[in-house]
Structures are given as structure tokens and as C-alpha cells.
Amino acid sequence: MILGLFTLLAAEGWAQDAVAPEAPTAPQATLLIQSWITAWDQDQKRQSDPSGYGDPEDDPGFKMRRVRAGFVGEDGGLHYGVMFGMAAPADGILGGDGTLEVVDAYGGWDVHRHLGLTAGVQKVPFGREALISASDLVFQERSIASNHLTPGRELGLVASLGPEFLDVSIGAFNGNHSILGDDNAGLLLAARAQYDRALGEAVLSMGVNGVYDAGLATEEKGIGVDLEVLLGSVSILAEGITLSIEPTHTDVTSPAVLGSTQRLGGHLQVGYTVGQWEPAVRLEYFDDDVDADDNGDLLQTLVGMTGHFAEDRVRAGAGWVHREELEGKSLPNDTARIWLQFHY
């Protein structure tokens, strides 16, 4: 029904403002390689690394954080992309084995200058930092809140509409992290509105989004607000997300939580560009259950600097991660990290 409505609007009311066709461009190959060097880790006891939120459990050594390869292209009002890759898990809670998988596989059509449709495997429009490409992250890593409170990528359909200064995205997805079909009657629904405005020398961007996911054993509802400010060489990014999880009655699988659970997280990042160098600091807060005082309540600080070289195709940086467990058992696990990136 939604697709039919968009098609009707395009055919009848907005045909005169349809996007003018442009000369097709050849598909562009893209490659991203991100690697980490753990120079020092506070917890190096064998078999006792804490499997905590935001802790990848790395001892001193080397790790391939992400490898992605594929292509993107445009042809008039059409755009498309296919990307394959692997990634190490952000922490011990998420897990993962670094399997090669489809990262992106989408096709889109600019129906009208104020309406676009994109179908396939793509990012769910929820969470500003989650929507930023990994290649553009100053620390190569998203905050704990972004990793645990946003849906990431799913298979579905997204409609983008609005004038240039206001971008509204509405999407419907399977919500089961599979590209081979849906395994339940519920869908993951998400919507995001983002307002962008130049105010003198400053650029202001504000966003608000919501998500609803009816899964096999749980029902999740989340909302988030975010703000980004660019003022000369200074950049500020702030975001807050809350997610409620309700277990549902099912004989198919066990719910991830035993009772009603409210999760809360956010981050504040401030950066400054000096020539080809970008020092930055990020403060993070995460609580996996606001009604429980346990090791799911933490603060994390990441301080570091990234250098941009070879027209930003090569990046190299280093930083320090400091964790504070607010409740539960103390788990000291500070880390000194070096990161390298090649992006073509």
C-alpha cells in the first residue's frame, strides 16, 4: 500500500517535478581496510578478560577491525551499491566470528526531487552515529550506545522525503538480521527526521528518530535525539538513546530479557582539526537496565588523535580508552590503541 501511494503521487501529482535524467556514470569500486594495534591493555590475565559492554577483550597484538569491498554507482535518478565484508565484534557481548557477509546490497530511485525510494540491505534510519560510515569515524569505532541500542543494517524499504534542509526517512524491515526472508509476522519500523541549517559560520544539524521491532520473543521500542555542530575547526556530536524491551509469550525461542527492561545510553564527542590532524575526545554513558545496579552501568572516555594523509585515503591514529564501572564489580580495563585505515 505504501509503495502504491508513492507510485501514484509520482505519476499524477509530481510528474512535472521529477528528477531530470543525468548521464550515467560507471560503477565505482570501493575498498575499506581498518586494522587495530593494541599497544597495551590493563587486563592481560588469561581466561579472565571481562566480557563487558564496549570491551573487545583485546590483549596486546594486532586485529583486522573491518574489511569491505564492493561498488557503488548512479544512473540518472537511479543509485545502487553492493558491498561485501567482515568485521570483528565491537565487544564480547555482541560476539561474532568475522564471517564474510553481505554488508550492503541496495537499489534506489529518485522518484521526485523531494522523494526517493531505496530497497535492499541498508542501514535502518535510526541513530546519527550509526548512520555515519565507518570510514568517516575519527576513532574507527562507534559508541557503546550506538552498537547496542541501534538496529544497524536490515533488509527492507526506505522512503526519503522533504526539502533540502529537512530530511525525513521512513523504513520497514524484516528485523531479523537475515537477507533470506522473514521468520516472524512482525516488522521493524523506523523513522528519522533531520534538520540541517547554516547559521553564519556554523552548521547546525538536529535529529530525532524512533524505532519499533516486533520480534519472535521480544517487542522493542526506542527513541533517540542527536545534535551535530560544525564551527570552523571545531566539531561537536551529541546523542542520547533509550530502548525499552518487553518479553513476549512464545514457544519458538527464549526472550533476551526476563522482564521489562529499559536501556539508556549516549555520548558526547568534541573534535578539532589542525591541518591534517584531528584530535578528539568522546565521553560515553551506557546502562543496560536502569532498574538494576550492576556491571551494565558504565562510563567510558576515549581520547586520541587521527592523521589524514594521501587525500584522506590513508588514516593513522592512536588513543587511550578509560572505563569506569558505575556499579557492580570493578573491572579495570584501560587500553592504549593504534588504528590504521586505507579507503579507496
XYZ file of C-alpha atoms in Angstrom:
344
model
C 0.000 0.000 0.000
C 2.820 2.402 0.884
C 4.651 1.668 -2.356
C 1.405 2.085 -4.299
C 0.797 5.507 -2.725
C 4.286 6.707 -3.618
C 3.862 5.464 -7.181
C 0.519 7.263 -7.513
C 1.991 10.535 -6.247
C 4.880 10.260 -8.651
C 2.659 9.502 -11.629
C -0.057 12.109 -11.031
C 0.888 14.995 -8.757
C 4.640 15.270 -9.043
C 5.427 14.183 -12.560
C 6.280 17.737 -13.598
C 8.979 17.943 -10.908
C 10.570 14.548 -11.493
C 14.336 14.385 -11.316
C 15.861 15.217 -14.678
C 17.871 12.293 -16.087
C 21.629 12.669 -15.957
C 24.370 10.989 -17.915
C 25.102 7.569 -16.388
C 28.352 7.128 -14.515
C 30.368 3.931 -14.440
C 30.218 1.903 -11.219
C 32.936 2.957 -8.792
C 34.882 0.293 -6.922
C 35.386 0.902 -3.211
C 37.667 -0.748 -0.670
C 37.967 -0.207 3.082
C 40.602 -1.795 5.321
C 40.721 -0.927 9.026
C 43.176 -2.543 11.439
C 43.933 -2.110 15.132
C 47.066 -2.485 17.201
C 46.502 -2.929 20.927
C 49.692 -1.460 22.337
C 48.753 -2.079 25.985
C 45.754 -3.486 27.827
C 45.191 -3.270 31.564
C 43.631 -6.732 31.778
C 46.019 -9.356 30.392
C 45.148 -12.258 32.677
C 44.477 -15.388 30.676
C 40.832 -16.551 30.834
C 39.746 -13.528 32.887
C 39.107 -10.783 30.362
C 35.726 -9.317 31.308
C 33.141 -9.800 28.581
C 31.687 -6.339 29.058
C 29.896 -3.732 27.000
C 32.376 -1.775 24.896
C 35.238 -4.141 25.713
C 36.542 -6.110 22.687
C 38.739 -8.186 25.040
C 41.895 -7.476 23.061
C 45.293 -8.237 24.559
C 48.419 -6.591 23.056
C 48.595 -7.557 19.405
C 47.005 -6.975 16.014
C 43.438 -7.190 14.756
C 41.597 -6.613 11.488
C 38.664 -4.460 12.555
C 36.877 -4.203 9.184
C 37.423 -5.221 5.571
C 34.869 -4.183 2.953
C 34.905 -4.269 -0.839
C 32.267 -3.576 -3.463
C 30.969 -0.930 -5.822
C 28.500 1.952 -5.969
C 27.035 3.840 -8.906
C 24.425 6.251 -10.238
C 22.481 6.381 -13.477
C 20.214 9.379 -13.744
C 17.723 9.115 -10.902
C 18.907 5.615 -10.006
C 21.565 4.675 -7.455
C 22.847 1.302 -6.352
C 25.541 -0.420 -4.366
C 26.818 -3.838 -3.356
C 29.319 -4.353 -0.557
C 30.809 -7.490 0.965
C 32.942 -7.606 4.078
C 33.777 -8.846 7.524
C 34.172 -7.150 10.877
C 35.414 -8.066 14.311
C 32.774 -7.724 17.059
C 32.737 -4.431 18.935
C 32.775 -6.255 22.294
C 32.350 -9.609 23.970
C 28.595 -9.120 24.419
C 27.869 -8.874 20.696
C 30.158 -11.735 19.735
C 30.768 -12.758 16.127
C 33.259 -14.799 14.152
C 34.302 -12.412 11.387
C 32.359 -14.283 8.693
C 32.357 -12.769 5.197
C 28.850 -11.469 4.528
C 26.749 -9.036 2.522
C 27.136 -5.591 4.095
C 25.091 -3.548 1.590
C 23.025 -4.597 -1.411
C 20.547 -1.925 -2.459
C 18.972 -0.113 -5.373
C 17.256 3.268 -5.245
C 15.155 5.554 -7.386
C 14.722 9.320 -7.033
C 11.032 9.409 -7.863
C 10.847 13.171 -7.342
C 13.278 15.814 -6.135
C 11.593 15.506 -2.712
C 11.061 11.739 -2.713
C 13.404 8.787 -3.045
C 12.943 5.044 -2.535
C 15.694 2.576 -1.641
C 15.194 -1.183 -1.318
C 17.588 -3.881 -0.179
C 20.126 -4.414 2.596
C 20.844 -0.995 4.067
C 21.127 0.950 7.300
C 17.970 1.437 9.342
C 17.294 5.207 9.682
C 17.884 5.376 13.435
C 20.825 6.923 15.267
C 23.092 9.631 13.856
C 26.405 7.965 14.680
C 25.087 4.616 13.450
C 24.343 6.225 10.074
C 27.853 7.638 9.703
C 30.112 5.470 7.554
C 32.792 3.603 9.491
C 35.367 5.164 7.154
C 34.419 8.642 8.455
C 34.615 7.866 12.182
C 37.547 9.604 13.837
C 38.106 6.633 16.197
C 37.011 3.901 13.725
C 34.626 2.702 16.449
C 31.100 3.722 17.373
C 29.993 4.371 20.918
C 28.610 1.611 23.141
C 25.114 3.100 22.844
C 25.266 3.049 19.037
C 26.493 -0.543 18.994
C 23.853 -1.850 21.404
C 20.803 0.410 21.011
C 20.539 0.853 17.223
C 19.377 -1.756 14.657
C 22.313 -1.366 12.258
C 21.607 -2.886 8.830
C 18.500 -4.795 7.780
C 16.667 -5.856 4.615
C 13.782 -3.562 3.765
C 12.421 -0.454 2.058
C 13.180 3.190 2.928
C 11.376 6.288 1.670
C 13.259 9.598 1.953
C 11.353 12.837 1.548
C 11.460 16.503 2.396
C 13.192 19.713 1.228
C 16.958 20.059 1.354
C 17.140 21.404 4.917
C 14.747 18.755 6.312
C 15.360 15.093 5.588
C 12.677 12.611 6.649
C 13.252 8.867 6.278
C 10.660 6.160 6.908
C 11.533 2.487 6.658
C 10.097 -1.010 7.054
C 12.416 -4.009 7.519
C 12.373 -7.702 8.357
C 14.212 -7.018 11.593
C 15.752 -10.489 11.866
C 19.275 -9.796 10.506
C 18.661 -12.148 7.582
C 18.625 -11.481 3.838
C 16.898 -14.789 3.077
C 13.410 -13.943 4.317
C 11.437 -13.166 7.455
C 10.911 -15.614 10.302
C 8.051 -13.859 12.114
C 4.891 -11.891 11.457
C 6.240 -8.650 12.908
C 8.305 -5.987 11.157
C 10.925 -3.487 12.241
C 9.648 0.048 11.602
C 11.808 3.167 11.874
C 11.512 6.868 11.154
C 14.007 9.732 11.348
C 13.761 13.496 10.810
C 16.904 15.608 10.480
C 17.039 19.403 10.243
C 20.189 20.981 8.759
C 20.869 24.706 8.708
C 23.809 27.044 8.153
C 23.940 29.846 10.724
C 26.690 32.211 9.689
C 29.963 30.329 10.001
C 28.315 27.492 11.904
C 26.450 24.480 10.551
C 23.730 23.080 12.802
C 22.120 19.670 12.418
C 19.454 18.240 14.739
C 17.809 14.837 14.533
C 15.066 12.827 16.175
C 14.189 9.198 15.447
C 12.146 6.259 16.629
C 12.134 2.501 16.095
C 9.724 -0.354 16.763
C 10.678 -4.003 16.380
C 8.200 -6.853 16.858
C 10.475 -9.878 17.120
C 9.932 -13.541 17.849
C 10.307 -13.255 21.628
C 10.561 -9.540 22.386
C 8.992 -6.216 21.481
C 11.383 -3.260 21.333
C 10.632 0.467 21.239
C 13.339 3.085 21.011
C 13.680 6.832 20.616
C 16.736 8.997 20.149
C 17.755 12.625 19.757
C 21.030 13.991 18.436
C 22.861 17.203 17.649
C 25.869 17.990 15.477
C 27.559 21.394 15.277
C 30.401 22.407 12.972
C 32.027 25.737 13.810
C 35.233 26.388 11.931
C 37.710 23.723 13.008
C 35.552 22.543 15.921
C 33.058 19.697 15.639
C 30.586 18.612 18.323
C 28.428 15.487 18.231
C 25.943 14.607 20.987
C 23.374 11.825 21.053
C 21.029 10.143 23.516
C 19.068 6.899 23.005
C 16.624 4.963 25.151
C 15.281 1.498 24.333
C 12.557 -0.497 26.096
C 12.400 -4.279 25.709
C 9.340 -6.349 26.570
C 9.458 -10.174 26.519
C 6.536 -11.783 24.686
C 4.938 -15.192 25.061
C 6.335 -17.674 22.551
C 7.271 -21.323 22.324
C 9.719 -20.715 19.467
C 12.686 -19.189 21.304
C 13.633 -17.646 24.641
C 13.489 -13.850 25.023
C 16.750 -11.958 25.508
C 15.427 -10.428 28.757
C 13.409 -11.972 31.589
C 11.236 -8.927 32.273
C 10.533 -5.366 31.177
C 13.900 -3.721 30.582
C 14.755 -0.085 29.919
C 18.165 0.672 28.432
C 19.760 4.100 28.201
C 22.896 5.403 26.544
C 24.524 8.375 24.936
C 27.764 10.060 24.009
C 29.351 13.475 23.572
C 32.251 13.879 21.157
C 34.302 17.028 20.580
C 36.949 17.272 17.870
C 39.281 19.928 16.492
C 41.023 19.934 13.105
C 44.577 21.279 12.918
C 45.915 20.878 9.403
C 45.873 17.144 8.667
C 45.484 16.215 12.342
C 42.207 15.675 14.195
C 42.431 15.361 18.000
C 39.145 14.385 19.658
C 37.622 13.189 22.914
C 34.444 11.141 23.420
C 32.549 10.648 26.666
C 30.105 7.723 26.801
C 27.413 6.512 29.165
C 25.568 3.204 28.992
C 23.095 1.398 31.259
C 21.736 -1.957 30.104
C 18.958 -1.931 32.744
C 18.068 1.303 34.515
C 16.345 -0.644 37.312
C 19.413 -2.778 38.097
C 22.687 -1.710 39.711
C 25.208 -3.975 38.016
C 28.185 -4.062 35.670
C 25.967 -2.914 32.836
C 26.276 0.648 34.192
C 29.424 2.323 32.922
C 31.226 5.433 31.764
C 33.891 5.349 29.081
C 36.291 8.005 27.824
C 38.242 7.809 24.573
C 40.946 10.399 23.920
C 43.011 10.284 20.758
C 44.143 11.848 17.508
C 43.847 10.785 13.862
C 46.008 11.925 10.973
C 44.576 12.280 7.450
C 47.009 11.537 4.616
C 47.033 10.958 0.832
C 43.846 12.972 0.270
C 42.279 11.167 3.259
C 42.659 7.744 1.663
C 45.053 6.839 4.452
C 44.446 7.483 8.141
C 46.509 6.661 11.202
C 45.712 7.414 14.805
C 46.234 6.495 18.425
C 44.195 6.838 21.573
C 43.521 5.817 25.155
C 40.314 4.139 26.362
C 39.382 4.529 30.044
C 36.450 2.601 31.573
C 34.612 3.192 34.839
C 32.120 0.623 36.132
C 29.495 2.657 37.999
C 28.001 -0.330 39.815
C 28.824 -3.958 40.457
C 32.350 -5.349 40.480
C 35.273 -3.147 39.479
C 36.721 -4.308 36.150
C 39.796 -2.190 35.328
C 40.422 -2.499 31.608
C 42.016 0.628 30.151
C 43.539 0.254 26.677
C 46.125 2.024 24.531
C 45.161 1.563 20.889
C 46.582 2.430 17.458
C 44.354 2.389 14.374
C 45.154 2.373 10.655
C 42.841 2.828 7.666
C 43.031 2.578 3.911
C 39.941 3.738 1.970
C 39.688 3.849 -1.784
